[in-house]
Amino acid sequence: MRSPFVAGNWKMNTTATEAERLVLEMLDKLDKIEGVEKVLCPPFVSLVAVSMMLQGSSIKLGAQNMYFEAKGAYTGEISSLMLSELCEFVILGHSERRWYFGETDEIVNRKVKAALANKLKPILCVGERLEENEAGRTEEVVSRQLRGALDGIEPVRDLVIAYEPVWAIGTGKAASGKQAAATIQFIRAVVAKLWSKSMAQDLRILYGGSVTGANIAEFISYLEIDGALVGGASLKAEEFVSIVEKTAEIKGRKK
Ligand code: PGA
């Protein structure tokens, strides 16, 4: 079945020196945890250093963004071709990219295509804003984002989806496990319609938004929820290790 997955999204935090220190603090313990796919997503400038530190370990590397063109006159951008030498994953469509940097569903779609073309595995984020949630539009929004991002893309197992309600990100107000599981079930139904039932059953779908060592169990106790995309708590070595340990323990029990 689906193997559990936990990724740490460091966002725009850590200098290269701090990134190395953070990896050192968690490396040994994280490396030993079995039964969970573990991914660190540091800022671009630390990818090379962190990739060297992770060599020979069971921990994988991801980037937080990329541009959809492969190369050329796009000052300041980083392409999937460049990332493909360093990382296995790339976070795409994160709500901070959508709302602060104007990324549309169409841009996210071009990025997903470019990532897959260079054998990078997208961690595709979808999620509704507070007002959309309150207006009962969660399913409509998530469905539009998914259909937009996956438009014209052949069914592919090298994709992880993260359901991240915008109102839960960085706010300390996580969704409830029940709410998250219900939306994730809905996401699976959309993927089943777009692609197939078996693809929907095979794809990993994570929850993200104020996940901590204290609340991770609430999410991953649901069979629907395959793991977490962790922001703030992934910057604390002990806490991130504890999130991954709890995921391994709880998902291991359900086998
Ligand atoms: P958070 O961020 O855990 O700090 O809420 C999650 C994310 O944005 O991926």
mmCIF file of C-alpha atoms in Angstrom, residues 18-161:
data_model
loop_
_atom_site.group_PDB
_atom_site.id
_atom_site.type_symbol
_atom_site.label_atom_id
_atom_site.label_comp_id
_atom_site.label_asym_id
_atom_site.label_seq_id
_atom_site.Cartn_x
_atom_site.Cartn_y
_atom_site.Cartn_z
ATOM 1 C CA GLU A 18 22.278 27.231 10.000
ATOM 2 C CA ALA A 19 20.964 24.682 7.521
ATOM 3 C CA GLU A 20 24.032 22.500 7.999
ATOM 4 C CA ARG A 21 23.677 22.753 11.750
ATOM 5 C CA LEU A 22 20.006 21.791 11.601
ATOM 6 C CA VAL A 23 20.736 18.774 9.412
ATOM 7 C CA LEU A 24 23.531 17.686 11.764
ATOM 8 C CA GLU A 25 21.153 17.905 14.703
ATOM 9 C CA MET A 26 18.601 15.557 13.148
ATOM 10 C CA LEU A 27 20.580 13.409 10.727
ATOM 11 C CA ASP A 28 21.393 10.335 12.826
ATOM 12 C CA LYS A 29 18.014 9.946 14.461
ATOM 13 C CA LEU A 30 16.034 10.684 11.319
ATOM 14 C CA ASP A 31 18.162 8.343 9.234
ATOM 15 C CA LYS A 32 17.372 5.398 11.520
ATOM 16 C CA ILE A 33 13.578 5.745 11.345
ATOM 17 C CA GLU A 34 12.202 3.080 9.053
ATOM 18 C CA GLY A 35 8.896 2.807 7.247
ATOM 19 C CA VAL A 36 8.503 6.513 6.425
ATOM 20 C CA GLU A 37 9.794 8.402 3.405
ATOM 21 C CA LYS A 38 11.591 11.436 4.867
ATOM 22 C CA VAL A 39 12.260 14.584 2.866
ATOM 23 C CA LEU A 40 13.958 17.866 3.775
ATOM 24 C CA CYS A 41 13.229 20.973 1.705
ATOM 25 C CA PRO A 42 15.765 23.692 2.578
ATOM 26 C CA PRO A 43 16.171 26.972 0.652
ATOM 27 C CA PHE A 44 17.892 26.808 -2.764
ATOM 28 C CA VAL A 45 21.212 28.142 -1.449
ATOM 29 C CA SER A 46 21.560 25.203 0.941
ATOM 30 C CA LEU A 47 20.557 22.416 -1.435
ATOM 31 C CA VAL A 48 24.110 21.538 -2.461
ATOM 32 C CA ALA A 49 25.467 21.418 1.092
ATOM 33 C CA VAL A 50 22.475 19.493 2.417
ATOM 34 C CA SER A 51 22.559 17.055 -0.494
ATOM 35 C CA MET A 52 26.172 16.217 0.384
ATOM 36 C CA MET A 53 25.273 15.734 4.022
ATOM 37 C CA LEU A 54 22.399 13.390 3.142
ATOM 38 C CA GLN A 55 24.462 11.187 0.847
ATOM 39 C CA GLY A 56 24.346 7.573 1.984
ATOM 40 C CA SER A 57 21.427 8.283 4.322
ATOM 41 C CA SER A 58 17.774 7.319 3.978
ATOM 42 C CA ILE A 59 16.732 10.981 3.921
ATOM 43 C CA LYS A 60 15.743 12.599 0.654
ATOM 44 C CA LEU A 61 15.977 16.152 -0.586
ATOM 45 C CA GLY A 62 13.391 18.483 -2.063
ATOM 46 C CA ALA A 63 13.272 22.072 -3.320
ATOM 47 C CA GLN A 64 10.539 24.556 -2.447
ATOM 48 C CA ASN A 65 9.881 25.992 -5.892
ATOM 49 C CA MET A 66 11.183 26.109 -9.479
ATOM 50 C CA TYR A 67 10.487 27.807 -12.800
ATOM 51 C CA PHE A 68 8.857 25.913 -15.657
ATOM 52 C CA GLU A 69 11.378 26.766 -18.381
ATOM 53 C CA ALA A 70 14.441 24.519 -18.573
ATOM 54 C CA LYS A 71 17.011 27.287 -19.121
ATOM 55 C CA GLY A 72 17.532 30.687 -20.668
ATOM 56 C CA ALA A 73 17.174 34.386 -19.960
ATOM 57 C CA TYR A 74 15.062 34.231 -16.813
ATOM 58 C CA THR A 75 17.176 36.171 -14.335
ATOM 59 C CA GLY A 76 16.953 34.824 -10.832
ATOM 60 C CA GLU A 77 15.037 31.652 -11.646
ATOM 61 C CA ILE A 78 15.949 27.997 -11.006
ATOM 62 C CA SER A 79 14.772 25.237 -13.343
ATOM 63 C CA SER A 80 13.692 21.662 -12.861
ATOM 64 C CA LEU A 81 16.659 20.616 -14.988
ATOM 65 C CA MET A 82 19.024 22.234 -12.463
ATOM 66 C CA LEU A 83 17.203 20.759 -9.506
ATOM 67 C CA SER A 84 17.096 17.299 -11.010
ATOM 68 C CA GLU A 85 20.836 16.832 -10.322
ATOM 69 C CA LEU A 86 20.324 17.592 -6.655
ATOM 70 C CA CYS A 87 16.846 16.635 -5.489
ATOM 71 C CA GLU A 88 14.189 14.035 -5.875
ATOM 72 C CA PHE A 89 11.225 16.253 -4.921
ATOM 73 C CA VAL A 90 9.949 19.782 -5.433
ATOM 74 C CA ILE A 91 7.104 21.533 -3.619
ATOM 75 C CA LEU A 92 4.746 23.142 -6.146
ATOM 76 C CA GLY A 93 1.658 25.297 -5.780
ATOM 77 C CA HIS A 94 2.297 26.132 -2.141
ATOM 78 C CA SER A 95 -0.241 28.704 -0.960
ATOM 79 C CA GLU A 96 2.537 31.188 -0.200
ATOM 80 C CA ARG A 97 3.576 30.971 -3.850
ATOM 81 C CA ARG A 98 -0.011 31.317 -4.985
ATOM 82 C CA TRP A 99 -0.898 34.300 -2.780
ATOM 83 C CA TYR A 100 2.366 36.246 -2.396
ATOM 84 C CA PHE A 101 3.779 35.568 -5.850
ATOM 85 C CA GLY A 102 0.643 35.334 -7.947
ATOM 86 C CA GLU A 103 0.993 31.725 -9.076
ATOM 87 C CA THR A 104 -2.121 30.694 -10.938
ATOM 88 C CA ASP A 105 -3.393 27.167 -11.537
ATOM 89 C CA GLU A 106 -1.981 27.475 -15.055
ATOM 90 C CA ILE A 107 1.498 28.336 -13.789
ATOM 91 C CA VAL A 108 1.338 25.475 -11.296
ATOM 92 C CA ASN A 109 0.312 23.175 -14.148
ATOM 93 C CA ARG A 110 3.310 24.229 -16.269
ATOM 94 C CA LYS A 111 5.590 23.671 -13.291
ATOM 95 C CA VAL A 112 4.178 20.199 -12.593
ATOM 96 C CA LYS A 113 4.745 19.279 -16.251
ATOM 97 C CA ALA A 114 8.304 20.649 -16.229
ATOM 98 C CA ALA A 115 9.135 18.867 -12.979
ATOM 99 C CA LEU A 116 7.892 15.504 -14.239
ATOM 100 C CA ALA A 117 9.711 15.999 -17.550
ATOM 101 C CA ASN A 118 12.959 16.192 -15.574
ATOM 102 C CA LYS A 119 12.128 13.294 -13.260
ATOM 103 C CA LEU A 120 11.472 15.520 -10.262
ATOM 104 C CA LYS A 121 8.588 14.365 -8.099
ATOM 105 C CA PRO A 122 6.157 17.185 -7.324
ATOM 106 C CA ILE A 123 4.664 17.656 -3.882
ATOM 107 C CA LEU A 124 1.579 19.453 -5.143
ATOM 108 C CA CYS A 125 -0.144 21.689 -2.581
ATOM 109 C CA VAL A 126 -3.814 22.560 -2.657
ATOM 110 C CA GLY A 127 -6.027 24.181 -0.065
ATOM 111 C CA GLU A 128 -8.734 26.728 0.525
ATOM 112 C CA ARG A 129 -8.558 30.127 2.224
ATOM 113 C CA LEU A 130 -10.478 30.977 5.374
ATOM 114 C CA GLU A 131 -13.285 32.825 3.608
ATOM 115 C CA GLU A 132 -13.667 29.988 1.126
ATOM 116 C CA ASN A 133 -13.811 27.509 3.978
ATOM 117 C CA GLU A 134 -16.395 29.554 5.805
ATOM 118 C CA ALA A 135 -18.464 29.876 2.656
ATOM 119 C CA GLY A 136 -18.500 26.069 2.334
ATOM 120 C CA ARG A 137 -16.434 26.235 -0.868
ATOM 121 C CA THR A 138 -13.552 23.958 0.189
ATOM 122 C CA GLU A 139 -14.359 21.153 -2.252
ATOM 123 C CA GLU A 140 -14.964 23.523 -5.137
ATOM 124 C CA VAL A 141 -11.621 25.288 -4.581
ATOM 125 C CA VAL A 142 -9.579 22.144 -4.042
ATOM 126 C CA SER A 143 -11.162 20.497 -7.056
ATOM 127 C CA ARG A 144 -10.394 23.522 -9.269
ATOM 128 C CA GLN A 145 -6.782 23.618 -8.068
ATOM 129 C CA LEU A 146 -6.321 19.897 -8.690
ATOM 130 C CA ARG A 147 -7.921 19.898 -12.127
ATOM 131 C CA GLY A 148 -5.893 22.974 -13.052
ATOM 132 C CA ALA A 149 -2.585 21.587 -11.809
ATOM 133 C CA LEU A 150 -3.062 18.181 -13.410
ATOM 134 C CA ASP A 151 -4.554 19.369 -16.689
ATOM 135 C CA GLY A 152 -3.096 17.443 -19.613
ATOM 136 C CA ILE A 153 -0.901 15.298 -17.376
ATOM 137 C CA GLU A 154 -0.910 11.553 -17.868
ATOM 138 C CA PRO A 155 -1.510 9.490 -14.713
ATOM 139 C CA VAL A 156 1.746 9.348 -12.800
ATOM 140 C CA ARG A 157 2.642 7.770 -9.476
ATOM 141 C CA ASP A 158 5.610 10.098 -8.939
ATOM 142 C CA LEU A 159 3.385 12.716 -7.390
ATOM 143 C CA VAL A 160 2.508 13.504 -3.805
ATOM 144 C CA ILE A 161 -0.431 15.764 -2.983
#
